[in-house]
mmCIF file with all atom_site columns, C-alpha atoms in Angstrom:
data_model
loop_
_atom_site.group_PDB
_atom_site.id
_atom_site.type_symbol
_atom_site.label_atom_id
_atom_site.label_alt_id
_atom_site.label_comp_id
_atom_site.label_asym_id
_atom_site.label_entity_id
_atom_site.label_seq_id
_atom_site.pdbx_PDB_ins_code
_atom_site.Cartn_x
_atom_site.Cartn_y
_atom_site.Cartn_z
_atom_site.occupancy
_atom_site.B_iso_or_equiv
_atom_site.pdbx_formal_charge
_atom_site.auth_seq_id
_atom_site.auth_comp_id
_atom_site.auth_asym_id
_atom_site.auth_atom_id
_atom_site.pdbx_PDB_model_num
ATOM 1   C CA . TYR N 1 1   ? -92.834 -64.260  105.461 1.00 52.00 ? 1   TYR N CA 1
ATOM 2   C CA . LEU N 1 2   ? -90.638 -66.206  107.888 1.00 53.00 ? 2   LEU N CA 1
ATOM 3   C CA . PHE N 1 3   ? -93.604 -68.103  109.340 1.00 56.00 ? 3   PHE N CA 1
ATOM 4   C CA . PHE N 1 4   ? -94.596 -69.003  105.775 1.00 55.00 ? 4   PHE N CA 1
ATOM 5   C CA . TRP N 1 5   ? -91.491 -71.206  105.464 1.00 55.00 ? 5   TRP N CA 1
ATOM 6   C CA . ILE N 1 6   ? -91.455 -72.377  109.087 1.00 53.00 ? 6   ILE N CA 1
ATOM 7   C CA . PHE N 1 7   ? -94.975 -73.887  108.970 1.00 57.00 ? 7   PHE N CA 1
ATOM 8   C CA . GLU N 1 8   ? -94.568 -75.361  105.463 1.00 54.00 ? 8   GLU N CA 1
ATOM 9   C CA . PRO N 1 9   ? -97.896 -74.377  103.865 1.00 54.00 ? 9   PRO N CA 1
ATOM 10  C CA . LEU N 1 10  ? -96.724 -75.736  100.510 1.00 53.00 ? 10  LEU N CA 1
ATOM 11  C CA . PRO N 1 11  ? -96.316 -79.468  99.759  1.00 55.00 ? 11  PRO N CA 1
ATOM 12  C CA . ILE N 1 12  ? -92.514 -79.628  99.647  1.00 57.00 ? 12  ILE N CA 1
ATOM 13  C CA . SER N 1 13  ? -90.246 -82.520  100.587 1.00 59.00 ? 13  SER N CA 1
ATOM 14  C CA . GLY N 1 14  ? -88.957 -82.853  104.124 1.00 65.00 ? 14  GLY N CA 1
ATOM 15  C CA . PRO N 1 15  ? -85.239 -82.273  103.381 1.00 65.00 ? 15  PRO N CA 1
ATOM 16  C CA . VAL N 1 16  ? -86.015 -79.104  101.428 1.00 66.00 ? 16  VAL N CA 1
ATOM 17  C CA . ALA N 1 17  ? -88.158 -77.774  104.263 1.00 69.00 ? 17  ALA N CA 1
ATOM 18  C CA . GLN N 1 18  ? -85.345 -78.600  106.704 1.00 73.00 ? 18  GLN N CA 1
ATOM 19  C CA . VAL N 1 19  ? -82.931 -76.614  104.524 1.00 72.00 ? 19  VAL N CA 1
ATOM 20  C CA . PHE N 1 20  ? -85.093 -73.502  104.822 1.00 75.00 ? 20  PHE N CA 1
ATOM 21  C CA . LYS N 1 21  ? -85.478 -73.973  108.589 1.00 77.00 ? 21  LYS N CA 1
ATOM 22  C CA . SER N 1 22  ? -81.727 -74.401  109.022 1.00 78.00 ? 22  SER N CA 1
ATOM 23  C CA . TYR N 1 23  ? -81.149 -71.239  107.033 1.00 78.00 ? 23  TYR N CA 1
ATOM 24  C CA . LEU N 1 24  ? -83.581 -69.281  109.207 1.00 81.00 ? 24  LEU N CA 1
ATOM 25  C CA . LEU N 1 25  ? -81.887 -70.577  112.362 1.00 84.00 ? 25  LEU N CA 1
ATOM 26  C CA . LEU N 1 26  ? -78.423 -69.575  111.169 1.00 85.00 ? 26  LEU N CA 1
ATOM 27  C CA . LYS N 1 27  ? -79.692 -66.219  109.931 1.00 85.00 ? 27  LYS N CA 1
ATOM 28  C CA . THR N 1 28  ? -81.286 -65.581  113.326 1.00 89.00 ? 28  THR N CA 1
ATOM 29  C CA . CYS N 1 29  ? -77.962 -66.254  115.056 1.00 91.00 ? 29  CYS N CA 1
ATOM 30  C CA . VAL N 1 30  ? -76.221 -63.767  112.750 1.00 90.00 ? 30  VAL N CA 1
ATOM 31  C CA . CYS N 1 31  ? -78.920 -61.154  113.372 1.00 92.00 ? 31  CYS N CA 1
ATOM 32  C CA . LEU N 1 32  ? -78.534 -61.568  117.135 1.00 94.00 ? 32  LEU N CA 1
ATOM 33  C CA . LEU N 1 33  ? -74.760 -61.215  116.866 1.00 94.00 ? 33  LEU N CA 1
ATOM 34  C CA . PHE N 1 34  ? -74.930 -58.065  114.732 1.00 94.00 ? 34  PHE N CA 1
ATOM 35  C CA . ALA N 1 35  ? -77.620 -56.489  116.911 1.00 94.00 ? 35  ALA N CA 1
ATOM 36  C CA . GLY N 1 36  ? -75.601 -57.269  120.040 1.00 95.00 ? 36  GLY N CA 1
ATOM 37  C CA . LEU N 1 37  ? -72.423 -55.722  118.645 1.00 94.00 ? 37  LEU N CA 1
ATOM 38  C CA . MET N 1 38  ? -74.243 -52.576  117.550 1.00 94.00 ? 38  MET N CA 1
ATOM 39  C CA . SER N 1 39  ? -75.924 -52.287  120.960 1.00 94.00 ? 39  SER N CA 1
ATOM 40  C CA . VAL N 1 40  ? -72.569 -52.507  122.733 1.00 94.00 ? 40  VAL N CA 1
ATOM 41  C CA . LEU N 1 41  ? -71.287 -49.782  120.410 1.00 93.00 ? 41  LEU N CA 1
ATOM 42  C CA . LEU N 1 42  ? -74.270 -47.548  121.210 1.00 93.00 ? 42  LEU N CA 1
ATOM 43  C CA . ILE N 1 43  ? -73.761 -48.087  124.930 1.00 93.00 ? 43  ILE N CA 1
ATOM 44  C CA . GLY N 1 44  ? -70.162 -46.978  124.494 1.00 92.00 ? 44  GLY N CA 1
ATOM 45  C CA . LEU N 1 45  ? -71.383 -43.906  122.604 1.00 91.00 ? 45  LEU N CA 1
ATOM 46  C CA . GLN N 1 46  ? -73.731 -43.070  125.525 1.00 90.00 ? 46  GLN N CA 1
ATOM 47  C CA . CYS N 1 47  ? -76.928 -43.597  123.517 1.00 89.00 ? 47  CYS N CA 1
ATOM 48  C CA . LYS N 1 48  ? -79.775 -43.993  126.005 1.00 89.00 ? 48  LYS N CA 1
ATOM 49  C CA . ILE N 1 49  ? -82.145 -45.827  123.623 1.00 90.00 ? 49  ILE N CA 1
ATOM 50  C CA . TRP N 1 50  ? -79.759 -48.612  122.657 1.00 91.00 ? 50  TRP N CA 1
ATOM 51  C CA . SER N 1 51  ? -82.319 -51.274  123.632 1.00 92.00 ? 51  SER N CA 1
ATOM 52  C CA . LEU N 1 52  ? -84.753 -49.940  121.022 1.00 92.00 ? 52  LEU N CA 1
ATOM 53  C CA . PHE N 1 53  ? -82.080 -50.127  118.349 1.00 93.00 ? 53  PHE N CA 1
ATOM 54  C CA . PHE N 1 54  ? -81.219 -53.670  119.417 1.00 95.00 ? 54  PHE N CA 1
ATOM 55  C CA . VAL N 1 55  ? -84.731 -54.791  118.463 1.00 94.00 ? 55  VAL N CA 1
ATOM 56  C CA . LEU N 1 56  ? -84.793 -52.726  115.251 1.00 93.00 ? 56  LEU N CA 1
ATOM 57  C CA . THR N 1 57  ? -81.365 -53.928  114.141 1.00 93.00 ? 57  THR N CA 1
ATOM 58  C CA . PHE N 1 58  ? -82.241 -57.556  114.863 1.00 93.00 ? 58  PHE N CA 1
ATOM 59  C CA . LEU N 1 59  ? -85.412 -57.404  112.763 1.00 88.00 ? 59  LEU N CA 1
ATOM 60  C CA . LEU N 1 60  ? -84.038 -55.300  109.915 1.00 87.00 ? 60  LEU N CA 1
ATOM 61  C CA . ASN N 1 61  ? -80.930 -57.456  109.525 1.00 87.00 ? 61  ASN N CA 1
ATOM 62  C CA . TYR N 1 62  ? -83.094 -60.253  108.108 1.00 81.00 ? 62  TYR N CA 1
ATOM 63  C CA . ILE N 1 63  ? -83.101 -58.124  104.939 1.00 76.00 ? 63  ILE N CA 1
ATOM 64  C CA . PRO N 1 64  ? -79.640 -58.753  103.464 1.00 71.00 ? 64  PRO N CA 1
ATOM 65  C CA . GLU N 1 65  ? -77.390 -55.697  103.111 1.00 70.00 ? 65  GLU N CA 1
ATOM 66  C CA . ILE N 1 66  ? -80.233 -53.152  103.002 1.00 76.00 ? 66  ILE N CA 1
ATOM 67  C CA . GLY N 1 67  ? -81.483 -53.972  106.503 1.00 82.00 ? 67  GLY N CA 1
ATOM 68  C CA . ALA N 1 68  ? -78.134 -53.234  108.156 1.00 86.00 ? 68  ALA N CA 1
ATOM 69  C CA . MET N 1 69  ? -77.845 -49.937  106.270 1.00 86.00 ? 69  MET N CA 1
ATOM 70  C CA . ALA N 1 70  ? -81.372 -48.927  107.266 1.00 87.00 ? 70  ALA N CA 1
ATOM 71  C CA . SER N 1 71  ? -80.732 -49.634  110.944 1.00 91.00 ? 71  SER N CA 1
ATOM 72  C CA . ALA N 1 72  ? -77.492 -47.604  110.809 1.00 90.00 ? 72  ALA N CA 1
ATOM 73  C CA . LEU N 1 73  ? -79.302 -44.657  109.220 1.00 92.00 ? 73  LEU N CA 1
ATOM 74  C CA . LEU N 1 74  ? -81.885 -44.739  112.012 1.00 91.00 ? 74  LEU N CA 1
ATOM 75  C CA . MET N 1 75  ? -79.086 -44.478  114.571 1.00 92.00 ? 75  MET N CA 1
ATOM 76  C CA . VAL N 1 76  ? -77.663 -41.280  113.084 1.00 92.00 ? 76  VAL N CA 1
ATOM 77  C CA . PRO N 1 77  ? -80.410 -38.931  114.421 1.00 91.00 ? 77  PRO N CA 1
ATOM 78  C CA . ALA N 1 78  ? -80.174 -40.563  117.847 1.00 90.00 ? 78  ALA N CA 1
ATOM 79  C CA . ILE N 1 79  ? -76.446 -39.777  117.908 1.00 90.00 ? 79  ILE N CA 1
ATOM 80  C CA . MET N 1 80  ? -76.551 -36.298  116.375 1.00 90.00 ? 80  MET N CA 1
ATOM 81  C CA . PHE N 1 81  ? -79.576 -34.975  118.301 1.00 89.00 ? 81  PHE N CA 1
ATOM 82  C CA . ASP N 1 82  ? -78.442 -36.162  121.733 1.00 83.00 ? 82  ASP N CA 1
ATOM 83  C CA . GLY N 1 83  ? -78.728 -32.927  123.715 1.00 82.00 ? 83  GLY N CA 1
ATOM 84  C CA . HIS N 1 84  ? -76.817 -34.022  126.817 1.00 85.00 ? 84  HIS N CA 1
ATOM 85  C CA . LEU N 1 85  ? -73.570 -34.208  124.801 1.00 85.00 ? 85  LEU N CA 1
ATOM 86  C CA . SER N 1 86  ? -71.553 -31.432  123.197 1.00 89.00 ? 86  SER N CA 1
ATOM 87  C CA . MET N 1 87  ? -71.462 -31.040  119.415 1.00 89.00 ? 87  MET N CA 1
ATOM 88  C CA . GLU N 1 88  ? -67.829 -32.151  119.258 1.00 91.00 ? 88  GLU N CA 1
ATOM 89  C CA . THR N 1 89  ? -68.689 -35.334  121.138 1.00 91.00 ? 89  THR N CA 1
ATOM 90  C CA . ARG N 1 90  ? -71.667 -35.992  118.890 1.00 90.00 ? 90  ARG N CA 1
ATOM 91  C CA . LEU N 1 91  ? -69.548 -35.630  115.739 1.00 92.00 ? 91  LEU N CA 1
ATOM 92  C CA . ALA N 1 92  ? -66.903 -37.929  117.188 1.00 93.00 ? 92  ALA N CA 1
ATOM 93  C CA . ASN N 1 93  ? -69.596 -40.471  118.080 1.00 92.00 ? 93  ASN N CA 1
ATOM 94  C CA . LEU N 1 94  ? -70.941 -40.298  114.533 1.00 92.00 ? 94  LEU N CA 1
ATOM 95  C CA . VAL N 1 95  ? -67.492 -41.074  113.130 1.00 94.00 ? 95  VAL N CA 1
ATOM 96  C CA . TRP N 1 96  ? -67.162 -44.025  115.491 1.00 94.00 ? 96  TRP N CA 1
ATOM 97  C CA . LEU N 1 97  ? -70.629 -45.234  114.506 1.00 93.00 ? 97  LEU N CA 1
ATOM 98  C CA . VAL N 1 98  ? -69.747 -45.201  110.802 1.00 93.00 ? 98  VAL N CA 1
ATOM 99  C CA . ILE N 1 99  ? -66.355 -46.885  111.244 1.00 94.00 ? 99  ILE N CA 1
ATOM 100 C CA . MET N 1 100 ? -67.319 -49.537  113.768 1.00 94.00 ? 100 MET N CA 1
ATOM 101 C CA . GLY N 1 101 ? -70.757 -50.167  112.232 1.00 92.00 ? 101 GLY N CA 1
ATOM 102 C CA . THR N 1 102 ? -69.143 -50.855  108.862 1.00 91.00 ? 102 THR N CA 1
ATOM 103 C CA . ALA N 1 103 ? -66.580 -53.142  110.488 1.00 94.00 ? 103 ALA N CA 1
ATOM 104 C CA . PHE N 1 104 ? -69.299 -55.069  112.348 1.00 93.00 ? 104 PHE N CA 1
ATOM 105 C CA . LYS N 1 105 ? -71.326 -55.475  109.156 1.00 90.00 ? 105 LYS N CA 1
ATOM 106 C CA . ILE N 1 106 ? -68.354 -56.791  107.179 1.00 89.00 ? 106 ILE N CA 1
ATOM 107 C CA . PHE N 1 107 ? -67.409 -59.151  110.005 1.00 91.00 ? 107 PHE N CA 1
ATOM 108 C CA . THR N 1 108 ? -70.881 -60.606  110.596 1.00 90.00 ? 108 THR N CA 1
ATOM 109 C CA . GLY N 1 109 ? -72.159 -60.545  107.006 1.00 82.00 ? 109 GLY N CA 1
ATOM 110 C CA . ASN N 1 110 ? -69.091 -61.451  104.942 1.00 78.00 ? 110 ASN N CA 1
ATOM 111 C CA . VAL N 1 111 ? -67.170 -63.622  107.414 1.00 84.00 ? 111 VAL N CA 1
ATOM 112 C CA . VAL N 1 112 ? -69.335 -65.150  110.136 1.00 87.00 ? 112 VAL N CA 1
ATOM 113 C CA . GLU N 1 113 ? -72.533 -65.615  108.120 1.00 80.00 ? 113 GLU N CA 1
ATOM 114 C CA . VAL N 1 114 ? -70.822 -67.092  105.077 1.00 74.00 ? 114 VAL N CA 1
ATOM 115 C CA . GLN N 1 115 ? -68.723 -69.452  107.199 1.00 78.00 ? 115 GLN N CA 1
ATOM 116 C CA . MET N 1 116 ? -71.787 -70.601  109.159 1.00 80.00 ? 116 MET N CA 1
ATOM 117 C CA . TYR N 1 117 ? -73.616 -71.476  105.962 1.00 71.00 ? 117 TYR N CA 1
ATOM 118 C CA . ALA N 1 118 ? -70.573 -73.320  104.643 1.00 66.00 ? 118 ALA N CA 1
ATOM 119 C CA . THR N 1 119 ? -69.794 -75.298  107.818 1.00 72.00 ? 119 THR N CA 1
ATOM 120 C CA . GLN N 1 120 ? -72.959 -75.487  109.959 1.00 71.00 ? 120 GLN N CA 1
ATOM 121 C CA . GLY N 1 121 ? -75.685 -75.610  107.322 1.00 63.00 ? 121 GLY N CA 1
ATOM 122 C CA . GLY N 1 122 ? -75.573 -79.364  106.829 1.00 64.00 ? 122 GLY N CA 1
ATOM 123 C CA . GLN N 1 123 ? -74.957 -81.429  103.738 1.00 64.00 ? 123 GLN N CA 1
ATOM 124 C CA . PHE N 1 124 ? -77.014 -79.354  101.313 1.00 68.00 ? 124 PHE N CA 1
ATOM 125 C CA . MET N 1 125 ? -75.852 -75.957  102.569 1.00 70.00 ? 125 MET N CA 1
ATOM 126 C CA . ARG N 1 126 ? -72.203 -76.979  102.319 1.00 72.00 ? 126 ARG N CA 1
ATOM 127 C CA . MET N 1 127 ? -71.019 -74.438  99.744  1.00 75.00 ? 127 MET N CA 1
ATOM 128 C CA . HIS N 1 128 ? -67.858 -72.447  99.159  1.00 73.00 ? 128 HIS N CA 1
ATOM 129 C CA . PRO N 1 129 ? -68.006 -68.891  100.590 1.00 72.00 ? 129 PRO N CA 1
ATOM 130 C CA . VAL N 1 130 ? -67.231 -67.395  97.172  1.00 78.00 ? 130 VAL N CA 1
ATOM 131 C CA . ILE N 1 131 ? -70.173 -69.297  95.664  1.00 79.00 ? 131 ILE N CA 1
ATOM 132 C CA . ILE N 1 132 ? -72.454 -68.022  98.434  1.00 75.00 ? 132 ILE N CA 1
ATOM 133 C CA . MET N 1 133 ? -71.417 -64.408  97.845  1.00 76.00 ? 133 MET N CA 1
ATOM 134 C CA . ALA N 1 134 ? -71.837 -64.808  94.080  1.00 83.00 ? 134 ALA N CA 1
ATOM 135 C CA . LEU N 1 135 ? -75.297 -66.325  94.565  1.00 82.00 ? 135 LEU N CA 1
ATOM 136 C CA . ILE N 1 136 ? -76.405 -63.458  96.796  1.00 79.00 ? 136 ILE N CA 1
ATOM 137 C CA . MET N 1 137 ? -75.275 -60.889  94.216  1.00 84.00 ? 137 MET N CA 1
ATOM 138 C CA . LEU N 1 138 ? -76.866 -62.832  91.338  1.00 87.00 ? 138 LEU N CA 1
ATOM 139 C CA . PHE N 1 139 ? -80.208 -63.265  93.083  1.00 84.00 ? 139 PHE N CA 1
ATOM 140 C CA . ASP N 1 140 ? -80.117 -59.612  94.094  1.00 82.00 ? 140 ASP N CA 1
ATOM 141 C CA . ALA N 1 141 ? -79.786 -58.614  90.435  1.00 86.00 ? 141 ALA N CA 1
ATOM 142 C CA . LEU N 1 142 ? -82.578 -60.988  89.381  1.00 86.00 ? 142 LEU N CA 1
ATOM 143 C CA . PHE N 1 143 ? -85.129 -60.747  92.212  1.00 81.00 ? 143 PHE N CA 1
ATOM 144 C CA . GLY N 1 144 ? -84.085 -57.844  94.433  1.00 79.00 ? 144 GLY N CA 1
ATOM 145 C CA . VAL N 1 145 ? -84.153 -58.054  98.242  1.00 73.00 ? 145 VAL N CA 1
ATOM 146 C CA . THR N 1 146 ? -86.292 -61.202  98.307  1.00 74.00 ? 146 THR N CA 1
ATOM 147 C CA . GLY N 1 147 ? -83.800 -62.926  96.033  1.00 79.00 ? 147 GLY N CA 1
ATOM 148 C CA . MET N 1 148 ? -80.931 -62.044  98.369  1.00 77.00 ? 148 MET N CA 1
ATOM 149 C CA . PHE N 1 149 ? -82.799 -63.619  101.276 1.00 75.00 ? 149 PHE N CA 1
ATOM 150 C CA . LEU N 1 150 ? -83.646 -66.796  99.346  1.00 77.00 ? 150 LEU N CA 1
ATOM 151 C CA . ALA N 1 151 ? -80.328 -67.226  97.484  1.00 79.00 ? 151 ALA N CA 1
ATOM 152 C CA . VAL N 1 152 ? -78.716 -69.679  99.904  1.00 76.00 ? 152 VAL N CA 1
ATOM 153 C CA . PRO N 1 153 ? -81.730 -71.925  100.700 1.00 78.00 ? 153 PRO N CA 1
ATOM 154 C CA . THR N 1 154 ? -82.725 -72.011  97.025  1.00 80.00 ? 154 THR N CA 1
ATOM 155 C CA . MET N 1 155 ? -79.266 -73.194  95.996  1.00 81.00 ? 155 MET N CA 1
ATOM 156 C CA . ALA N 1 156 ? -79.305 -75.710  98.838  1.00 78.00 ? 156 ALA N CA 1
ATOM 157 C CA . ALA N 1 157 ? -82.634 -77.073  97.533  1.00 78.00 ? 157 ALA N CA 1
ATOM 158 C CA . VAL N 1 158 ? -81.122 -77.330  94.033  1.00 81.00 ? 158 VAL N CA 1
ATOM 159 C CA . LYS N 1 159 ? -78.158 -79.208  95.473  1.00 80.00 ? 159 LYS N CA 1
ATOM 160 C CA . TYR N 1 160 ? -80.548 -81.593  97.255  1.00 77.00 ? 160 TYR N CA 1
ATOM 161 C CA . TYR N 1 161 ? -82.254 -82.480  93.988  1.00 78.00 ? 161 TYR N CA 1
ATOM 162 C CA . LEU N 1 162 ? -78.885 -82.868  92.245  1.00 79.00 ? 162 LEU N CA 1
ATOM 163 C CA . VAL N 1 163 ? -77.695 -85.343  94.856  1.00 76.00 ? 163 VAL N CA 1
ATOM 164 C CA . SER N 1 164 ? -81.022 -87.185  95.134  1.00 75.00 ? 164 SER N CA 1
ATOM 165 C CA . THR N 1 165 ? -81.483 -87.864  91.411  1.00 77.00 ? 165 THR N CA 1
ATOM 166 C CA . ASP N 1 166 ? -79.664 -90.521  89.394  1.00 75.00 ? 166 ASP N CA 1
ATOM 167 C CA . MET N 1 167 ? -77.445 -88.026  87.588  1.00 75.00 ? 167 MET N CA 1
ATOM 168 C CA . PRO N 1 168 ? -74.360 -89.474  85.869  1.00 78.00 ? 168 PRO N CA 1
ATOM 169 C CA . GLY N 1 169 ? -71.216 -89.040  87.887  1.00 76.00 ? 169 GLY N CA 1
ATOM 170 C CA . ASN N 1 170 ? -69.323 -87.323  85.082  1.00 79.00 ? 170 ASN N CA 1
ATOM 171 C CA . ILE N 1 171 ? -71.862 -84.487  85.329  1.00 79.00 ? 171 ILE N CA 1
ATOM 172 C CA . LEU N 1 172 ? -72.689 -84.531  89.050  1.00 77.00 ? 172 LEU N CA 1
ATOM 173 C CA . HIS N 1 173 ? -69.146 -84.676  90.422  1.00 81.00 ? 173 HIS N CA 1
ATOM 174 C CA . PRO N 1 174 ? -67.833 -81.533  88.654  1.00 82.00 ? 174 PRO N CA 1
ATOM 175 C CA . LEU N 1 175 ? -70.955 -79.656  89.779  1.00 81.00 ? 175 LEU N CA 1
ATOM 176 C CA . LEU N 1 176 ? -70.434 -80.667  93.411  1.00 78.00 ? 176 LEU N CA 1
ATOM 177 C CA . ILE N 1 177 ? -66.744 -79.741  93.247  1.00 80.00 ? 177 ILE N CA 1
ATOM 178 C CA . PHE N 1 178 ? -67.693 -76.333  91.823  1.00 80.00 ? 178 PHE N CA 1
ATOM 179 C CA . ILE N 1 179 ? -70.413 -75.694  94.426  1.00 77.00 ? 179 ILE N CA 1
ATOM 180 C CA . GLU N 1 180 ? -68.406 -76.819  97.448  1.00 75.00 ? 180 GLU N CA 1
ATOM 181 C CA . GLY N 1 181 ? -64.972 -75.737  96.216  1.00 73.00 ? 181 GLY N CA 1
ATOM 182 C CA . ASP N 1 182 ? -63.587 -79.052  97.418  1.00 70.00 ? 182 ASP N CA 1
ATOM 183 C CA . GLU N 1 183 ? -62.278 -81.972  95.387  1.00 73.00 ? 183 GLU N CA 1
ATOM 184 C CA . THR N 1 184 ? -63.568 -84.371  98.045  1.00 72.00 ? 184 THR N CA 1
ATOM 185 C CA . GLY N 1 185 ? -67.092 -82.935  97.737  1.00 63.00 ? 185 GLY N CA 1
ATOM 186 C CA . PRO N 1 186 ? -68.494 -85.879  95.717  1.00 69.00 ? 186 PRO N CA 1
ATOM 187 C CA . HIS N 1 187 ? -67.090 -88.373  98.234  1.00 67.00 ? 187 HIS N CA 1
ATOM 188 C CA . LYS N 1 188 ? -68.515 -86.409  101.194 1.00 69.00 ? 188 LYS N CA 1
ATOM 189 C CA . ASN N 1 189 ? -71.960 -86.317  99.606  1.00 64.00 ? 189 ASN N CA 1
ATOM 190 C CA . HIS N 1 190 ? -71.773 -90.036  98.799  1.00 63.00 ? 190 HIS N CA 1
ATOM 191 C CA . VAL N 1 191 ? -70.943 -90.814  102.444 1.00 66.00 ? 191 VAL N CA 1
ATOM 192 C CA . ASP N 1 192 ? -73.760 -88.562  103.665 1.00 62.00 ? 192 ASP N CA 1
ATOM 193 C CA . GLN N 1 193 ? -76.303 -90.159  101.334 1.00 61.00 ? 193 GLN N CA 1
ATOM 194 C CA . LYS N 1 194 ? -75.122 -93.648  102.322 1.00 65.00 ? 194 LYS N CA 1
ATOM 195 C CA . ARG N 1 195 ? -75.545 -92.828  105.998 1.00 62.00 ? 195 ARG N CA 1
ATOM 196 C CA . ILE N 1 196 ? -79.047 -91.466  105.381 1.00 54.00 ? 196 ILE N CA 1
ATOM 197 C CA . THR N 1 197 ? -80.147 -94.523  103.401 1.00 60.00 ? 197 THR N CA 1
ATOM 198 C CA . ASP N 1 198 ? -78.698 -96.870  106.032 1.00 58.00 ? 198 ASP N CA 1
ATOM 199 C CA . VAL N 1 199 ? -80.534 -95.144  108.878 1.00 51.00 ? 199 VAL N CA 1
ATOM 200 C CA . SER N 1 200 ? -83.911 -94.707  107.156 1.00 47.00 ? 200 SER N CA 1
ATOM 201 C CA . PRO N 1 201 ? -84.795 -98.427  106.704 1.00 48.00 ? 201 PRO N CA 1
ATOM 202 C CA . GLN N 1 202 ? -83.982 -99.119  110.353 1.00 47.00 ? 202 GLN N CA 1
ATOM 203 C CA . GLU N 1 203 ? -86.191 -96.275  111.535 1.00 44.00 ? 203 GLU N CA 1
ATOM 204 C CA . ASN N 1 204 ? -89.068 -97.309  109.285 1.00 46.00 ? 204 ASN N CA 1
ATOM 205 C CA . ALA N 1 205 ? -88.793 -101.085 109.872 1.00 46.00 ? 205 ALA N CA 1
ATOM 206 C CA . PRO N 1 206 ? -92.099 -102.548 111.164 1.00 45.00 ? 206 PRO N CA 1
ATOM 207 C CA . LEU N 1 207 ? -92.188 -104.307 114.523 1.00 42.00 ? 207 LEU N CA 1
ATOM 208 C CA . MET N 1 208 ? -92.281 -108.112 114.150 1.00 43.00 ? 208 MET N CA 1
ATOM 209 C CA . PRO N 1 209 ? -94.993 -109.913 116.131 1.00 45.00 ? 209 PRO N CA 1
ATOM 210 C CA . VAL N 1 210 ? -93.700 -112.195 118.872 1.00 42.00 ? 210 VAL N CA 1
ATOM 211 C CA . ASP N 1 211 ? -95.038 -115.740 119.175 1.00 46.00 ? 211 ASP N CA 1
ATOM 212 C CA . ALA N 1 212 ? -96.060 -116.470 122.749 1.00 45.00 ? 212 ALA N CA 1
ATOM 213 C CA . SER N 1 213 ? -94.907 -120.083 122.431 1.00 46.00 ? 213 SER N CA 1
ATOM 214 C CA . ALA N 1 214 ? -91.395 -118.930 121.578 1.00 42.00 ? 214 ALA N CA 1
ATOM 215 C CA . VAL N 1 215 ? -91.074 -116.881 124.751 1.00 39.00 ? 215 VAL N CA 1
ATOM 216 C CA . GLU N 1 216 ? -88.984 -118.689 127.323 1.00 46.00 ? 216 GLU N CA 1
ATOM 217 C CA . MET N 1 217 ? -87.945 -117.617 130.764 1.00 45.00 ? 217 MET N CA 1
ATOM 218 C CA . ALA N 1 218 ? -84.292 -116.707 131.164 1.00 45.00 ? 218 ALA N CA 1
ATOM 219 C CA . PRO N 1 219 ? -82.049 -119.334 132.792 1.00 49.00 ? 219 PRO N CA 1
ATOM 220 C CA . GLY N 1 220 ? -81.772 -119.069 136.537 1.00 48.00 ? 220 GLY N CA 1
ATOM 221 C CA . ARG N 1 221 ? -85.007 -117.127 136.885 1.00 48.00 ? 221 ARG N CA 1
ATOM 222 C CA . GLY N 1 222 ? -87.484 -120.004 136.829 1.00 46.00 ? 222 GLY N CA 1
ATOM 223 C CA . ASN N 1 223 ? -88.286 -119.686 140.531 1.00 48.00 ? 223 ASN N CA 1
ATOM 224 C CA . GLU N 1 224 ? -89.035 -115.963 140.359 1.00 47.00 ? 224 GLU N CA 1
ATOM 225 C CA . PRO N 1 225 ? -92.757 -115.010 140.773 1.00 44.00 ? 225 PRO N CA 1
#
């Protein structure tokens, strides 16, 4: 499913494809962070197969909310059935797993991930954290787990089309303020679009042919071979 968006099998515009790739990159960073924190916790709890759970947690965390819960449930048997520890130690480790695992999930999912989308996702992923959380819950209710995964890039694609079309300012500006939660949102998007349009013609400008008769040797270099 991830490779489907990375290799762009559908004819979609370049900026929209870049939005999906940026989302996958940021999501991968969050998955690595969460998997690393949970692995450190398992090492502290003397779990000998922490490396296996690092891989499982990293992959499952691509599924919003449900993936983290599934990886935590898989860790419970590894903690409770660890024969080299006493039962009291195993129960204490289980309590620590529940408390710290929940704290790590809230930190990475509701703080780090949302802030990364809002600040590092580029012009079209610049959205208020409350809007991002509301979108995830809405898409979860409409489309289930797949909707939760696609909530942010889908809204970013919608924002791209809003900014790219000739929508009247009295309609576009309130929408951008609502999405970004910032009164300067319309101005920021105008500056971004202006910068893009100024760079594109220069990159696509054709090379002008040079007339050989107009080429003259630089002064002071006439005697050079």
